[in-house]
Amino acid sequence: MRIQVLAPTPENIALAASALQAGQVLGMPTETVYGLAGDCRNTQALTRIFQTKERPTFDPLIVHVGISAGSVEKLGELDLIDLSQITPLMKTRINLLMQKFWPGPLTLILPKSTSVPDLVTSGLPTVAIRMPSHPVAQALIQASGKSLAAPSANRFGRISPTTAQAVAEELGDRIDYVLEGGPCQIGVESTVVRIDSEGQCWILRHGGAPKEKIEETLQLTAKHVQSSQAHFASPGMLASHYAPKKPLFLLPKSVQNLQEIDLNQIRGILEKFPNASLIGLLVLSGDAHSNGNKLSSLIGKPVIAQTLSQTGSLEEAAHHLFSEMRLLDASAAAFILSEPCPSPQGLGFAIADRLKRASTTIESFNSESCGKH
Ligand code: TXA
Ligand code: MG
């Protein structure tokens, strides 16, 4: 394998910074997920990001900025955004969000400066910007003197990596370096928000910054882009995303609440896998072992279960979501069943969204005849 996992020593940060200055791309830890970083003004680096991920160029990138860039005015000075397009109300609200959430898991969609390459924004008039809080990401931005375009460091459509090891699994034969930053604290991507010229707040992607805290900060009700329109508001929001290689089906209820009547749907899935000797189970809260045993006795097949949070904490569940999905994907299970995330609050929105995008239904599985996965 080509990739080297670099400990985040000053020497290795300097090595990685020179690689970025030379137009290379590399794996960078952030508090949400690991990113594939490159200089946001270097078109060679940008092209490498899209090629390495096999990502279509209609899907725009997020620019990661340094710790000193935390206001509309500062982003203007960096020539990332067009201040003339920002109304006074927009400016007040954007600055409030930056003060509250930066550095951290909030991405803001802002009118772009003409000097930001179209490859970053997929030709849109806006640019996505966030200030990561991870010290290694900040050290890299500081040492390279660059703002860094960084999508999640997975191959397109696959599960986002939350450890350096997962970056190596995804892109190990395609890039030279990933900096070791430990397991990502938050575990799901940033929340993507746009404040329009009337000051309205649109949530384009649920993520690590909870909707309620955004609403509390701005003293307003955020609007959601309908999923049918999501692709136009935020071109990367494809219905299928974050998917394991194995098919993942959502259960109608938590395992503890499953009854005989709910099993018909699961039997439909089992019939598609007559030779399955092991079934994966993602438990949202509670004990993996007892939930696994309960499902196993209901369906009469061995089950390997992983829990996202023993205590039912949504923060803990988000932190474990992608790594546990990866673990089940690598197991001997023929397919994965997941409990749904019923909590319409806090990080529950992001968890429910990622599970929905990772999942398939028995109807679409039939019509695809395994094509997608
Ligand atoms: O937490 C994160 O945001 C991670 C880490 C690495 O920072 N990055 C990440 O990047 O999730 P990516 O490329 O996987 O997702 C970027 C999202 C996509 O949904 C894309 O559509 C949206 O941001 N986006 C980027 N630029 C946009 C724009 N100008 N308007 C609307 N949406 C935009
Ligand atoms: Mg991604």
mmCIF file of N, CA and C in Angstrom, residues 57-170:
data_model
loop_
_atom_site.group_PDB
_atom_site.id
_atom_site.type_symbol
_atom_site.label_atom_id
_atom_site.label_comp_id
_atom_site.label_asym_id
_atom_site.label_seq_id
_atom_site.Cartn_x
_atom_site.Cartn_y
_atom_site.Cartn_z
ATOM 1 N N THR A 57 -17.700 16.111 -10.798
ATOM 2 C CA THR A 57 -17.340 17.508 -10.528
ATOM 3 C C THR A 57 -18.559 18.391 -10.314
ATOM 4 N N PHE A 58 -19.783 17.835 -10.425
ATOM 5 C CA PHE A 58 -20.946 18.670 -10.085
ATOM 6 C C PHE A 58 -21.154 18.765 -8.571
ATOM 7 N N ASP A 59 -20.333 18.041 -7.802
ATOM 8 C CA ASP A 59 -20.498 17.997 -6.348
ATOM 9 C C ASP A 59 -19.445 18.916 -5.704
ATOM 10 N N PRO A 60 -19.861 20.097 -5.231
ATOM 11 C CA PRO A 60 -18.873 21.099 -4.785
ATOM 12 C C PRO A 60 -18.198 20.747 -3.471
ATOM 13 N N LEU A 61 -17.041 21.408 -3.220
ATOM 14 C CA LEU A 61 -16.203 21.094 -2.058
ATOM 15 C C LEU A 61 -16.351 22.145 -0.955
ATOM 16 N N ILE A 62 -15.967 21.764 0.268
ATOM 17 C CA ILE A 62 -15.955 22.705 1.399
ATOM 18 C C ILE A 62 -14.525 23.229 1.574
ATOM 19 N N VAL A 63 -14.400 24.555 1.751
ATOM 20 C CA VAL A 63 -13.096 25.162 2.008
ATOM 21 C C VAL A 63 -12.901 25.294 3.522
ATOM 22 N N HIS A 64 -11.758 24.795 4.019
ATOM 23 C CA HIS A 64 -11.451 24.817 5.451
ATOM 24 C C HIS A 64 -10.487 25.960 5.745
ATOM 25 N N VAL A 65 -10.880 26.821 6.688
ATOM 26 C CA VAL A 65 -10.072 28.019 6.940
ATOM 27 C C VAL A 65 -9.440 27.988 8.323
ATOM 28 N N GLY A 66 -8.442 28.874 8.494
ATOM 29 C CA GLY A 66 -7.683 28.948 9.742
ATOM 30 C C GLY A 66 -8.451 29.658 10.844
ATOM 31 N N ILE A 67 -7.905 29.537 12.029
ATOM 32 C CA ILE A 67 -8.560 29.979 13.252
ATOM 33 C C ILE A 67 -8.795 31.491 13.288
ATOM 34 N N SER A 68 -8.015 32.225 12.478
ATOM 35 C CA SER A 68 -8.154 33.686 12.528
ATOM 36 C C SER A 68 -9.192 34.211 11.536
ATOM 37 N N ALA A 69 -9.885 33.323 10.813
ATOM 38 C CA ALA A 69 -10.782 33.778 9.735
ATOM 39 C C ALA A 69 -12.258 33.778 10.146
ATOM 40 N N GLY A 70 -12.521 34.019 11.438
ATOM 41 C CA GLY A 70 -13.882 33.808 11.949
ATOM 42 C C GLY A 70 -14.863 34.953 11.843
ATOM 43 N N SER A 71 -14.834 35.726 10.749
ATOM 44 C CA SER A 71 -15.892 36.728 10.551
ATOM 45 C C SER A 71 -16.071 36.948 9.052
ATOM 46 N N VAL A 72 -17.236 37.511 8.694
ATOM 47 C CA VAL A 72 -17.511 37.821 7.287
ATOM 48 C C VAL A 72 -16.387 38.718 6.731
ATOM 49 N N GLU A 73 -15.982 39.713 7.526
ATOM 50 C CA GLU A 73 -14.941 40.647 7.069
ATOM 51 C C GLU A 73 -13.624 39.919 6.785
ATOM 52 N N LYS A 74 -13.244 38.999 7.689
ATOM 53 C CA LYS A 74 -11.975 38.277 7.519
ATOM 54 C C LYS A 74 -12.012 37.393 6.263
ATOM 55 N N LEU A 75 -13.162 36.775 6.010
ATOM 56 C CA LEU A 75 -13.264 35.919 4.808
ATOM 57 C C LEU A 75 -13.175 36.786 3.552
ATOM 58 N N GLY A 76 -13.679 38.030 3.663
ATOM 59 C CA GLY A 76 -13.545 38.992 2.564
ATOM 60 C C GLY A 76 -12.070 39.328 2.341
ATOM 61 N N GLU A 77 -11.352 39.567 3.434
ATOM 62 C CA GLU A 77 -9.913 39.894 3.322
ATOM 63 C C GLU A 77 -9.131 38.751 2.687
ATOM 64 N N LEU A 78 -9.544 37.515 2.980
ATOM 65 C CA LEU A 78 -8.875 36.341 2.383
ATOM 66 C C LEU A 78 -9.277 36.143 0.916
ATOM 67 N N ASP A 79 -10.171 37.002 0.437
ATOM 68 C CA ASP A 79 -10.681 36.932 -0.932
ATOM 69 C C ASP A 79 -11.363 35.588 -1.235
ATOM 70 N N LEU A 80 -12.072 35.091 -0.222
ATOM 71 C CA LEU A 80 -12.855 33.866 -0.447
ATOM 72 C C LEU A 80 -14.305 34.210 -0.786
ATOM 73 N N ILE A 81 -14.810 35.316 -0.225
ATOM 74 C CA ILE A 81 -16.234 35.641 -0.449
ATOM 75 C C ILE A 81 -16.385 37.047 -1.023
ATOM 76 N N ASP A 82 -17.574 37.297 -1.592
ATOM 77 C CA ASP A 82 -17.872 38.591 -2.205
ATOM 78 C C ASP A 82 -18.720 39.407 -1.230
ATOM 79 N N LEU A 83 -18.069 40.343 -0.537
ATOM 80 C CA LEU A 83 -18.763 41.112 0.508
ATOM 81 C C LEU A 83 -19.923 41.927 -0.062
ATOM 82 N N SER A 84 -19.828 42.315 -1.352
ATOM 83 C CA SER A 84 -20.879 43.175 -1.916
ATOM 84 C C SER A 84 -22.217 42.429 -2.042
ATOM 85 N N GLN A 85 -22.172 41.104 -1.984
ATOM 86 C CA GLN A 85 -23.402 40.300 -2.112
ATOM 87 C C GLN A 85 -24.041 40.006 -0.751
ATOM 88 N N ILE A 86 -23.438 40.519 0.301
ATOM 89 C CA ILE A 86 -23.922 40.164 1.644
ATOM 90 C C ILE A 86 -24.709 41.327 2.241
ATOM 91 N N THR A 87 -26.006 41.116 2.464
ATOM 92 C CA THR A 87 -26.859 42.173 3.018
ATOM 93 C C THR A 87 -26.536 42.331 4.517
ATOM 94 N N PRO A 88 -26.879 43.491 5.107
ATOM 95 C CA PRO A 88 -26.583 43.694 6.531
ATOM 96 C C PRO A 88 -27.179 42.602 7.426
ATOM 97 N N LEU A 89 -28.419 42.163 7.127
ATOM 98 C CA LEU A 89 -29.048 41.137 7.961
ATOM 99 C C LEU A 89 -28.302 39.795 7.830
ATOM 100 N N MET A 90 -27.925 39.468 6.585
ATOM 101 C CA MET A 90 -27.132 38.242 6.369
ATOM 102 C C MET A 90 -25.868 38.287 7.208
ATOM 103 N N LYS A 91 -25.207 39.452 7.136
ATOM 104 C CA LYS A 91 -23.913 39.598 7.817
ATOM 105 C C LYS A 91 -24.077 39.399 9.319
ATOM 106 N N THR A 92 -25.112 40.037 9.898
ATOM 107 C CA THR A 92 -25.334 39.893 11.344
ATOM 108 C C THR A 92 -25.516 38.421 11.700
ATOM 109 N N ARG A 93 -26.359 37.746 10.927
ATOM 110 C CA ARG A 93 -26.680 36.348 11.272
ATOM 111 C C ARG A 93 -25.487 35.420 11.038
ATOM 112 N N ILE A 94 -24.777 35.644 9.950
ATOM 113 C CA ILE A 94 -23.616 34.779 9.668
ATOM 114 C C ILE A 94 -22.561 34.965 10.762
ATOM 115 N N ASN A 95 -22.330 36.224 11.155
ATOM 116 C CA ASN A 95 -21.338 36.464 12.217
ATOM 117 C C ASN A 95 -21.771 35.813 13.531
ATOM 118 N N LEU A 96 -23.086 35.847 13.814
ATOM 119 C CA LEU A 96 -23.570 35.177 15.035
ATOM 120 C C LEU A 96 -23.266 33.680 14.997
ATOM 121 N N LEU A 97 -23.526 33.070 13.834
ATOM 122 C CA LEU A 97 -23.284 31.623 13.710
ATOM 123 C C LEU A 97 -21.784 31.313 13.841
ATOM 124 N N MET A 98 -20.966 32.163 13.237
ATOM 125 C CA MET A 98 -19.516 31.926 13.333
ATOM 126 C C MET A 98 -19.051 32.034 14.782
ATOM 127 N N GLN A 99 -19.559 33.059 15.492
ATOM 128 C CA GLN A 99 -19.128 33.226 16.900
ATOM 129 C C GLN A 99 -19.524 32.021 17.738
ATOM 130 N N LYS A 100 -20.708 31.483 17.444
ATOM 131 C CA LYS A 100 -21.210 30.375 18.268
ATOM 132 C C LYS A 100 -20.549 29.035 17.893
ATOM 133 N N PHE A 101 -20.415 28.783 16.589
ATOM 134 C CA PHE A 101 -20.061 27.419 16.163
ATOM 135 C C PHE A 101 -18.632 27.243 15.641
ATOM 136 N N TRP A 102 -17.938 28.318 15.357
ATOM 137 C CA TRP A 102 -16.572 28.168 14.813
ATOM 138 C C TRP A 102 -15.545 28.364 15.907
ATOM 139 N N PRO A 103 -14.468 27.604 15.964
ATOM 140 C CA PRO A 103 -14.236 26.452 15.094
ATOM 141 C C PRO A 103 -15.151 25.298 15.495
ATOM 142 N N GLY A 104 -15.628 24.550 14.486
ATOM 143 C CA GLY A 104 -16.519 23.433 14.792
ATOM 144 C C GLY A 104 -17.315 22.979 13.580
ATOM 145 N N PRO A 105 -18.301 22.095 13.818
ATOM 146 C CA PRO A 105 -18.932 21.349 12.718
ATOM 147 C C PRO A 105 -20.058 22.087 11.996
ATOM 148 N N LEU A 106 -19.830 23.344 11.627
ATOM 149 C CA LEU A 106 -20.842 24.098 10.862
ATOM 150 C C LEU A 106 -20.203 24.646 9.588
ATOM 151 N N THR A 107 -20.827 24.327 8.446
ATOM 152 C CA THR A 107 -20.373 24.856 7.153
ATOM 153 C C THR A 107 -21.350 25.916 6.693
ATOM 154 N N LEU A 108 -20.821 27.064 6.266
ATOM 155 C CA LEU A 108 -21.691 28.159 5.811
ATOM 156 C C LEU A 108 -21.549 28.330 4.296
ATOM 157 N N ILE A 109 -22.700 28.499 3.640
ATOM 158 C CA ILE A 109 -22.703 28.729 2.191
ATOM 159 C C ILE A 109 -22.769 30.240 1.977
ATOM 160 N N LEU A 110 -21.742 30.790 1.311
ATOM 161 C CA LEU A 110 -21.620 32.250 1.187
ATOM 162 C C LEU A 110 -21.373 32.632 -0.273
ATOM 163 N N PRO A 111 -21.725 33.887 -0.655
ATOM 164 C CA PRO A 111 -21.455 34.321 -2.036
ATOM 165 C C PRO A 111 -19.950 34.283 -2.290
ATOM 166 N N LYS A 112 -19.548 33.677 -3.396
ATOM 167 C CA LYS A 112 -18.106 33.437 -3.575
ATOM 168 C C LYS A 112 -17.407 34.612 -4.239
ATOM 169 N N SER A 113 -16.126 34.759 -3.922
ATOM 170 C CA SER A 113 -15.284 35.712 -4.640
ATOM 171 C C SER A 113 -14.988 35.120 -6.022
ATOM 172 N N THR A 114 -14.814 36.001 -7.018
ATOM 173 C CA THR A 114 -14.537 35.497 -8.376
ATOM 174 C C THR A 114 -13.204 34.748 -8.415
ATOM 175 N N SER A 115 -12.340 34.971 -7.412
ATOM 176 C CA SER A 115 -11.022 34.321 -7.443
ATOM 177 C C SER A 115 -11.061 32.860 -6.957
ATOM 178 N N VAL A 116 -12.194 32.411 -6.417
ATOM 179 C CA VAL A 116 -12.283 31.001 -5.997
ATOM 180 C C VAL A 116 -12.550 30.152 -7.246
ATOM 181 N N PRO A 117 -11.708 29.153 -7.517
ATOM 182 C CA PRO A 117 -11.880 28.368 -8.749
ATOM 183 C C PRO A 117 -13.266 27.702 -8.843
ATOM 184 N N ASP A 118 -13.792 27.663 -10.057
ATOM 185 C CA ASP A 118 -15.104 27.032 -10.274
ATOM 186 C C ASP A 118 -15.114 25.555 -9.896
ATOM 187 N N LEU A 119 -13.937 24.922 -9.923
ATOM 188 C CA LEU A 119 -13.875 23.503 -9.549
ATOM 189 C C LEU A 119 -14.281 23.300 -8.088
ATOM 190 N N VAL A 120 -13.981 24.293 -7.232
ATOM 191 C CA VAL A 120 -14.351 24.194 -5.817
ATOM 192 C C VAL A 120 -15.866 24.216 -5.672
ATOM 193 N N THR A 121 -16.502 25.102 -6.441
ATOM 194 C CA THR A 121 -17.925 25.382 -6.219
ATOM 195 C C THR A 121 -18.823 24.728 -7.272
ATOM 196 N N SER A 122 -18.239 23.939 -8.152
ATOM 197 C CA SER A 122 -18.973 23.330 -9.273
ATOM 198 C C SER A 122 -19.701 24.396 -10.082
ATOM 199 N N GLY A 123 -19.077 25.555 -10.195
ATOM 200 C CA GLY A 123 -19.663 26.615 -11.007
ATOM 201 C C GLY A 123 -20.779 27.378 -10.312
ATOM 202 N N LEU A 124 -21.092 27.060 -9.067
ATOM 203 C CA LEU A 124 -22.139 27.788 -8.341
ATOM 204 C C LEU A 124 -21.623 29.178 -7.959
ATOM 205 N N PRO A 125 -22.537 30.130 -7.736
ATOM 206 C CA PRO A 125 -22.093 31.471 -7.309
ATOM 207 C C PRO A 125 -21.745 31.540 -5.819
ATOM 208 N N THR A 126 -21.873 30.397 -5.128
ATOM 209 C CA THR A 126 -21.613 30.373 -3.684
ATOM 210 C C THR A 126 -20.466 29.414 -3.360
ATOM 211 N N VAL A 127 -19.850 29.628 -2.181
ATOM 212 C CA VAL A 127 -18.779 28.733 -1.727
ATOM 213 C C VAL A 127 -19.093 28.259 -0.304
ATOM 214 N N ALA A 128 -18.783 26.998 -0.033
ATOM 215 C CA ALA A 128 -19.014 26.418 1.299
ATOM 216 C C ALA A 128 -17.742 26.580 2.128
ATOM 217 N N ILE A 129 -17.870 27.151 3.339
ATOM 218 C CA ILE A 129 -16.674 27.398 4.173
ATOM 219 C C ILE A 129 -16.902 26.906 5.598
ATOM 220 N N ARG A 130 -15.858 26.257 6.130
ATOM 221 C CA ARG A 130 -15.934 25.913 7.556
ATOM 222 C C ARG A 130 -14.568 26.037 8.213
ATOM 223 N N MET A 131 -14.597 26.235 9.544
ATOM 224 C CA MET A 131 -13.366 26.347 10.321
ATOM 225 C C MET A 131 -13.294 25.125 11.239
ATOM 226 N N PRO A 132 -12.441 24.140 10.878
ATOM 227 C CA PRO A 132 -12.403 22.925 11.699
ATOM 228 C C PRO A 132 -11.755 23.202 13.055
ATOM 229 N N SER A 133 -12.165 22.473 14.076
ATOM 230 C CA SER A 133 -11.575 22.680 15.405
ATOM 231 C C SER A 133 -10.441 21.699 15.692
ATOM 232 N N HIS A 134 -10.282 20.672 14.868
ATOM 233 C CA HIS A 134 -9.250 19.674 15.155
ATOM 234 C C HIS A 134 -7.871 20.340 15.107
ATOM 235 N N PRO A 135 -7.055 20.168 16.156
ATOM 236 C CA PRO A 135 -5.760 20.860 16.180
ATOM 237 C C PRO A 135 -4.843 20.476 15.026
ATOM 238 N N VAL A 136 -4.927 19.248 14.540
ATOM 239 C CA VAL A 136 -4.051 18.848 13.428
ATOM 240 C C VAL A 136 -4.481 19.544 12.131
ATOM 241 N N ALA A 137 -5.790 19.674 11.923
ATOM 242 C CA ALA A 137 -6.277 20.397 10.734
ATOM 243 C C ALA A 137 -5.831 21.851 10.815
ATOM 244 N N GLN A 138 -5.973 22.449 11.989
ATOM 245 C CA GLN A 138 -5.571 23.843 12.142
ATOM 246 C C GLN A 138 -4.063 24.003 11.947
ATOM 247 N N ALA A 139 -3.280 23.063 12.475
ATOM 248 C CA ALA A 139 -1.816 23.145 12.319
ATOM 249 C C ALA A 139 -1.429 23.077 10.842
ATOM 250 N N LEU A 140 -2.151 22.248 10.094
ATOM 251 C CA LEU A 140 -1.860 22.064 8.666
ATOM 252 C C LEU A 140 -2.215 23.319 7.857
ATOM 253 N N ILE A 141 -3.330 23.936 8.191
ATOM 254 C CA ILE A 141 -3.742 25.176 7.512
ATOM 255 C C ILE A 141 -2.714 26.271 7.806
ATOM 256 N N GLN A 142 -2.335 26.350 9.067
ATOM 257 C CA GLN A 142 -1.358 27.357 9.505
ATOM 258 C C GLN A 142 -0.002 27.144 8.812
ATOM 259 N N ALA A 143 0.500 25.892 8.836
ATOM 260 C CA ALA A 143 1.840 25.616 8.303
ATOM 261 C C ALA A 143 1.886 25.768 6.789
ATOM 262 N N SER A 144 0.789 25.440 6.101
ATOM 263 C CA SER A 144 0.803 25.532 4.633
ATOM 264 C C SER A 144 0.488 26.953 4.169
ATOM 265 N N GLY A 145 -0.146 27.739 5.043
ATOM 266 C CA GLY A 145 -0.562 29.085 4.646
ATOM 267 C C GLY A 145 -1.677 29.062 3.612
ATOM 268 N N LYS A 146 -2.403 27.956 3.523
ATOM 269 C CA LYS A 146 -3.459 27.807 2.502
ATOM 270 C C LYS A 146 -4.809 27.553 3.168
ATOM 271 N N SER A 147 -5.886 27.964 2.468
ATOM 272 C CA SER A 147 -7.210 27.450 2.828
ATOM 273 C C SER A 147 -7.351 26.131 2.074
ATOM 274 N N LEU A 148 -7.922 25.137 2.729
ATOM 275 C CA LEU A 148 -7.877 23.783 2.158
ATOM 276 C C LEU A 148 -9.259 23.274 1.762
ATOM 277 N N ALA A 149 -9.398 22.936 0.475
ATOM 278 C CA ALA A 149 -10.623 22.258 0.029
ATOM 279 C C ALA A 149 -10.516 20.819 0.522
ATOM 280 N N ALA A 150 -11.571 20.313 1.167
ATOM 281 C CA ALA A 150 -11.496 18.935 1.666
ATOM 282 C C ALA A 150 -12.874 18.296 1.742
ATOM 283 N N PRO A 151 -13.146 17.370 0.817
ATOM 284 C CA PRO A 151 -14.321 16.519 0.974
ATOM 285 C C PRO A 151 -13.962 15.381 1.919
ATOM 286 N N SER A 152 -14.936 14.613 2.357
ATOM 287 C CA SER A 152 -14.627 13.454 3.187
ATOM 288 C C SER A 152 -13.718 12.503 2.397
ATOM 289 N N ALA A 153 -12.777 11.852 3.111
ATOM 290 C CA ALA A 153 -11.711 11.094 2.444
ATOM 291 C C ALA A 153 -12.126 9.657 2.117
ATOM 292 N N ASN A 154 -13.298 9.510 1.506
ATOM 293 C CA ASN A 154 -13.778 8.188 1.091
ATOM 294 C C ASN A 154 -13.965 8.212 -0.420
ATOM 295 N N ARG A 155 -13.993 7.017 -1.005
ATOM 296 C CA ARG A 155 -14.372 6.960 -2.410
ATOM 297 C C ARG A 155 -15.831 7.394 -2.530
ATOM 298 N N PHE A 156 -16.188 7.993 -3.649
ATOM 299 C CA PHE A 156 -17.503 8.603 -3.815
ATOM 300 C C PHE A 156 -18.644 7.624 -3.480
ATOM 301 N N GLY A 157 -19.565 8.095 -2.663
ATOM 302 C CA GLY A 157 -20.741 7.300 -2.335
ATOM 303 C C GLY A 157 -20.543 6.321 -1.191
ATOM 304 N N ARG A 158 -19.296 6.215 -0.690
ATOM 305 C CA ARG A 158 -19.006 5.227 0.345
ATOM 306 C C ARG A 158 -19.043 5.857 1.742
ATOM 307 N N ILE A 159 -18.814 5.015 2.751
ATOM 308 C CA ILE A 159 -18.882 5.468 4.139
ATOM 309 C C ILE A 159 -17.725 6.436 4.438
ATOM 310 N N SER A 160 -18.042 7.560 5.082
ATOM 311 C CA SER A 160 -16.992 8.534 5.421
ATOM 312 C C SER A 160 -16.053 7.939 6.470
ATOM 313 N N PRO A 161 -14.738 8.212 6.370
ATOM 314 C CA PRO A 161 -13.783 7.633 7.324
ATOM 315 C C PRO A 161 -13.699 8.455 8.617
ATOM 316 N N THR A 162 -13.659 7.779 9.748
ATOM 317 C CA THR A 162 -13.543 8.481 11.033
ATOM 318 C C THR A 162 -12.269 8.072 11.776
ATOM 319 N N THR A 163 -11.390 7.325 11.093
ATOM 320 C CA THR A 163 -10.062 7.026 11.639
ATOM 321 C C THR A 163 -9.062 7.083 10.472
ATOM 322 N N ALA A 164 -7.770 7.248 10.820
ATOM 323 C CA ALA A 164 -6.731 7.262 9.779
ATOM 324 C C ALA A 164 -6.693 5.900 9.068
ATOM 325 N N GLN A 165 -6.940 4.833 9.844
ATOM 326 C CA GLN A 165 -6.967 3.486 9.272
ATOM 327 C C GLN A 165 -8.057 3.364 8.195
ATOM 328 N N ALA A 166 -9.220 3.964 8.457
ATOM 329 C CA ALA A 166 -10.316 3.917 7.475
ATOM 330 C C ALA A 166 -9.960 4.709 6.213
ATOM 331 N N VAL A 167 -9.193 5.799 6.369
ATOM 332 C CA VAL A 167 -8.722 6.542 5.185
ATOM 333 C C VAL A 167 -7.804 5.632 4.365
ATOM 334 N N ALA A 168 -6.926 4.913 5.067
ATOM 335 C CA ALA A 168 -6.007 4.004 4.382
ATOM 336 C C ALA A 168 -6.792 2.917 3.635
ATOM 337 N N GLU A 169 -7.856 2.403 4.250
ATOM 338 C CA GLU A 169 -8.685 1.389 3.570
ATOM 339 C C GLU A 169 -9.335 1.965 2.318
ATOM 340 N N GLU A 170 -9.789 3.216 2.399
ATOM 341 C CA GLU A 170 -10.497 3.824 1.264
ATOM 342 C C GLU A 170 -9.549 4.252 0.139
#
